[in-house]
Structure formats: C-alpha cells, structure tokens
C-alpha cells in the first residue's frame, strides 16, 4: 500500500514537472466543479503553502486543494461572493495585505537607522 502511494505521488509530480518544463502553465491540470484548474495555478499555490514547520505530502495537499476549490464554487453558486459583508471583509484583507507587501522591511529598517543617527 505504501509503495502504491509513493508511486502515485511520484507520477503526479513527474506529470506536473513534465507539463511545466514545456512552459505550459496554462495546461489544464484538472476540472473541479466545472472550473478548469491550470497546472501553473496549482504549483504556485502549492509552493506558496510550503512551510518547513508543517510538511505536507502532495497527495494530501491535492485533496485540500480540491476541497478548497469546491468550497469556492459552492460559495459562488450561493452568491456569497456578492454580499456586502463579504465585500467589506475582503476589502479589509486587501488593505492588510497591501500594507505588508508595500512596506519593504529592509527600506524601513534603513530609514529608521538613518533617522536615529541624525
């Protein structure tokens, strides 16, 4: 059973790498709830979620990714993405993320040191 799991994961990773080596980020990897998922999207999200403290197997991540996509499709089907409460919450998240991405810690540190030494 363990060998079968390892084989499946190996084949999955090889198929991803083969598709990406061709430069085909737009290659359709799977379809979830009627929406196409491109290989590039899956790989970007997988790499983004890598955390050294929490190691996850590719197969387990694939299951979580599919569950996430199904939840998003369900929410869109029920119109949850159009409610005022959702839009306000999303706007708040965007502002928080913009602050963390727009402020470069290195530049901030240099500016603070420069101001301190004046």
XYZ file of N, CA and C in Angstrom:
354
model
N 0.826 -1.195 0.000
C 0.000 0.000 0.000
C 0.870 1.259 0.000
N 1.915 1.256 0.807
C 2.810 2.420 0.885
C 3.509 2.634 -0.456
N 3.919 1.535 -1.106
C 4.597 1.656 -2.394
C 3.652 2.239 -3.447
N 2.396 1.842 -3.367
C 1.414 2.349 -4.315
C 1.231 3.856 -4.131
N 1.167 4.306 -2.888
C 1.024 5.729 -2.596
C 2.232 6.508 -3.098
N 3.420 5.984 -2.844
C 4.645 6.638 -3.303
C 4.664 6.709 -4.824
N 4.249 5.636 -5.475
C 4.213 5.602 -6.933
C 3.240 6.644 -7.486
N 2.068 6.743 -6.880
C 1.070 7.714 -7.337
C 1.601 9.135 -7.184
N 2.205 9.427 -6.034
C 2.752 10.772 -5.804
C 3.888 11.072 -6.767
N 4.731 10.087 -7.013
C 5.844 10.276 -7.939
C 5.330 10.565 -9.345
N 4.346 9.794 -9.786
C 3.774 10.019 -11.116
C 3.109 11.391 -11.213
N 2.441 11.785 -10.144
C 1.790 13.093 -10.127
C 2.823 14.207 -10.251
N 3.887 14.128 -9.474
C 4.939 15.148 -9.515
C 5.622 15.159 -10.875
N 5.877 13.976 -11.431
C 6.503 13.908 -12.747
C 5.607 14.513 -13.824
N 4.310 14.258 -13.717
C 3.402 14.831 -14.717
C 3.362 16.349 -14.599
N 3.424 16.858 -13.368
C 3.478 18.309 -13.183
C 4.760 18.884 -13.756
N 5.881 18.253 -13.440
C 7.158 18.789 -13.911
C 7.276 18.675 -15.430
N 6.735 17.620 -16.001
C 6.780 17.474 -17.459
C 5.951 18.566 -18.124
N 4.788 18.833 -17.565
C 3.941 19.881 -18.124
C 4.557 21.253 -17.975
N 5.210 21.500 -16.853
C 5.815 22.808 -16.623
C 7.100 22.991 -17.404
N 7.821 21.896 -17.650
C 9.062 22.027 -18.410
C 8.778 22.423 -19.854
N 7.575 22.150 -20.315
C 7.182 22.551 -21.658
C 6.760 24.015 -21.690
N 6.768 24.658 -20.528
C 6.339 26.051 -20.462
C 4.837 26.187 -20.562
N 4.114 25.183 -20.147
C 2.662 25.185 -20.292
C 1.990 25.423 -18.948
N 2.171 26.631 -18.392
C 1.475 26.975 -17.158
C -0.034 26.987 -17.375
N -0.442 27.194 -18.621
C -1.861 27.256 -18.930
C -2.462 25.869 -19.169
N -1.658 24.838 -19.103
C -2.151 23.485 -19.329
C -3.155 23.123 -18.234
N -4.308 22.618 -18.647
C -5.364 22.266 -17.709
C -4.952 20.994 -16.968
N -4.842 21.122 -15.653
C -4.441 20.000 -14.817
C -5.642 19.166 -14.408
N -6.738 19.859 -14.051
C -7.951 19.171 -13.623
C -9.121 20.121 -13.752
N -10.303 19.573 -13.604
C -11.519 20.369 -13.580
C -12.233 20.081 -12.275
N -12.516 21.139 -11.509
C -13.195 20.989 -10.226
C -14.458 21.828 -10.274
N -15.586 21.193 -10.064
C -16.890 21.869 -10.055
C -17.113 22.667 -11.335
N -16.697 22.113 -12.452
C -16.899 22.755 -13.738
C -15.916 23.863 -14.069
N -14.957 24.113 -13.175
C -13.957 25.155 -13.424
C -12.607 24.494 -13.683
N -11.939 24.939 -14.742
C -10.620 24.402 -15.072
C -9.570 24.942 -14.107
N -8.659 24.059 -13.714
C -7.536 24.442 -12.855
C -6.270 24.221 -13.664
N -5.540 25.306 -13.876
C -4.306 25.219 -14.654
C -3.170 24.706 -13.779
N -2.221 24.040 -14.406
C -1.079 23.483 -13.683
C -0.304 24.578 -12.966
N -0.137 25.709 -13.613
C 0.605 26.813 -13.009
C -0.042 27.312 -11.733
N -1.371 27.390 -11.725
C -2.093 27.837 -10.528
C -1.863 26.867 -9.378
N -1.976 25.571 -9.667
C -1.789 24.569 -8.617
C -0.372 24.624 -8.061
N 0.616 24.702 -8.938
C 2.016 24.713 -8.495
C 2.309 25.974 -7.686
N 1.806 27.131 -8.134
C 2.018 28.377 -7.383
C 1.421 28.282 -5.985
N 0.206 27.767 -5.894
C -0.440 27.658 -4.588
C 0.268 26.629 -3.714
N 0.731 25.535 -4.314
C 1.458 24.513 -3.554
C 2.752 25.096 -3.002
N 3.512 25.779 -3.842
C 4.776 26.370 -3.398
C 4.554 27.473 -2.374
N 3.486 28.220 -2.533
C 3.178 29.302 -1.603
C 2.825 28.747 -0.226
N 2.244 27.571 -0.192
C 1.805 26.999 1.078
C 2.887 26.189 1.774
N 4.061 26.078 1.158
C 5.126 25.302 1.782
C 5.584 25.978 3.068
N 5.571 25.226 4.133
C 6.015 25.717 5.430
C 6.917 24.650 6.027
N 8.173 24.982 6.309
C 9.098 23.971 6.834
C 8.603 23.325 8.127
N 7.834 24.061 8.919
C 7.345 23.517 10.186
C 6.207 22.523 9.964
N 5.539 22.619 8.830
C 4.385 21.759 8.554
C 4.568 21.118 7.196
N 5.129 19.939 7.186
C 5.384 19.230 5.933
C 4.111 18.494 5.521
N 3.733 18.663 4.273
C 2.521 18.023 3.765
C 2.865 17.278 2.480
N 2.287 16.121 2.329
C 2.503 15.316 1.129
C 1.687 15.901 -0.023
N 2.154 15.661 -1.230
C 1.487 16.199 -2.414
C 0.054 15.692 -2.517
N -0.150 14.411 -2.250
C -1.493 13.844 -2.332
C -2.446 14.471 -1.333
N -1.953 14.700 -0.120
C -2.776 15.334 0.907
C -3.097 16.775 0.514
N -2.093 17.472 -0.027
C -2.333 18.849 -0.467
C -3.343 18.870 -1.613
N -3.254 17.903 -2.504
C -4.193 17.824 -3.624
C -5.625 17.702 -3.111
N -5.831 16.867 -2.093
C -7.170 16.716 -1.510
C -7.648 18.032 -0.899
N -6.761 18.721 -0.194
C -7.121 20.003 0.412
C -7.412 21.055 -0.662
N -6.633 21.036 -1.734
C -6.816 21.981 -2.838
C -8.181 21.770 -3.491
N -8.540 20.522 -3.739
C -9.834 20.215 -4.353
C -10.967 20.642 -3.425
N -10.828 20.364 -2.115
C -11.849 20.778 -1.150
C -12.000 22.299 -1.144
N -10.883 23.008 -1.218
C -10.909 24.476 -1.269
C -11.649 24.952 -2.514
N -11.320 24.380 -3.661
C -11.967 24.788 -4.913
C -13.471 24.497 -4.876
N -13.860 23.364 -4.259
C -15.280 23.034 -4.139
C -15.999 24.038 -3.240
N -15.347 24.459 -2.163
C -15.948 25.453 -1.270
C -16.120 26.789 -1.985
N -15.124 27.178 -2.759
C -15.213 28.432 -3.514
C -16.356 28.356 -4.521
N -16.464 27.235 -5.228
C -17.534 27.073 -6.217
C -18.903 27.117 -5.543
N -19.028 26.473 -4.378
C -20.287 26.477 -3.637
C -20.650 27.892 -3.188
N -19.664 28.618 -2.694
C -19.906 29.993 -2.245
C -20.345 30.876 -3.410
N -19.708 30.699 -4.552
C -20.084 31.494 -5.730
C -21.484 31.124 -6.207
N -21.805 29.834 -6.134
C -23.126 29.372 -6.559
C -24.228 29.974 -5.684
N -23.954 30.096 -4.390
C -24.940 30.659 -3.466
C -24.894 32.192 -3.414
N -23.960 32.788 -4.140
C -23.879 34.241 -4.188
C -23.213 34.871 -2.980
N -22.478 34.078 -2.201
C -21.813 34.618 -1.014
C -20.751 35.648 -1.377
N -20.234 35.549 -2.585
C -19.174 36.475 -3.001
C -19.717 37.850 -3.382
N -21.027 38.011 -3.376
C -21.609 39.294 -3.768
C -22.249 40.035 -2.597
N -22.239 39.463 -1.404
C -22.860 40.134 -0.262
C -22.003 41.310 0.198
N -22.644 42.282 0.802
C -21.933 43.471 1.285
C -20.941 43.088 2.380
N -21.350 42.189 3.278
C -20.457 41.777 4.370
C -19.186 41.136 3.817
N -19.333 40.302 2.792
C -18.161 39.661 2.197
C -17.254 40.690 1.539
N -17.841 41.606 0.809
C -17.034 42.625 0.125
C -16.265 43.495 1.117
N -16.910 43.845 2.238
C -16.225 44.646 3.258
C -15.081 43.858 3.890
N -15.330 42.582 4.185
C -14.283 41.743 4.769
C -13.120 41.577 3.794
N -13.418 41.342 2.536
C -12.380 41.198 1.516
C -11.578 42.486 1.366
N -12.256 43.613 1.415
C -11.566 44.900 1.324
C -10.600 45.076 2.493
N -11.014 44.663 3.682
C -10.137 44.733 4.854
C -8.906 43.862 4.688
N -9.103 42.646 4.164
C -7.966 41.750 3.921
C -7.009 42.354 2.899
N -7.554 42.948 1.861
C -6.711 43.556 0.826
C -5.868 44.690 1.404
N -6.481 45.500 2.257
C -5.739 46.604 2.865
C -4.619 46.077 3.758
N -4.907 45.032 4.541
C -3.880 44.443 5.405
C -2.734 43.882 4.577
N -3.071 43.156 3.520
C -2.031 42.573 2.675
C -1.239 43.647 1.948
N -1.914 44.683 1.503
C -1.212 45.757 0.802
C -0.188 46.408 1.718
N -0.539 46.592 2.977
C 0.400 47.202 3.916
C 1.636 46.331 4.095
N 1.452 45.030 4.199
C 2.609 44.154 4.411
C 3.453 44.023 3.158
N 2.835 44.086 1.979
C 3.595 43.936 0.741
C 4.208 45.244 0.268
N 3.566 46.355 0.569
C 4.067 47.638 0.091
C 5.187 48.200 0.961
N 5.228 47.795 2.210
C 6.274 48.278 3.108
C 7.405 47.263 3.112
N 8.527 47.643 2.543
C 9.700 46.777 2.493
C 10.435 46.878 3.828
N 10.588 45.766 4.551
C 11.235 45.818 5.865
C 12.675 46.331 5.809
N 13.397 46.016 4.741
C 14.783 46.478 4.624
C 14.850 47.998 4.492
N 13.993 48.550 3.655
C 13.968 50.002 3.469
C 13.518 50.683 4.758
N 12.522 50.099 5.400
C 12.030 50.660 6.657
C 13.141 50.673 7.705
N 13.890 49.592 7.804
C 14.993 49.492 8.766
C 16.072 50.531 8.472
N 16.449 50.670 7.210
C 17.469 51.656 6.828
C 17.004 53.075 7.139
N 15.744 53.368 6.847
C 15.205 54.699 7.108
C 15.184 54.994 8.602
N 14.781 54.008 9.401
C 14.760 54.193 10.849
C 16.166 54.415 11.404
N 17.141 53.652 10.917
C 18.525 53.823 11.371
C 19.050 55.201 10.988
N 18.731 55.632 9.773
C 19.180 56.938 9.296
C 18.578 58.049 10.154
N 17.300 57.939 10.463
C 16.636 58.941 11.297
C 17.186 58.915 12.720
N 17.508 57.758 13.225
C 18.033 57.618 14.587
C 19.411 58.251 14.712
N 20.238 58.107 13.691
C 21.611 58.611 13.739
C 21.709 60.106 13.421
N 20.629 60.775 13.141
C 20.657 62.219 12.850
C 20.941 63.000 14.070
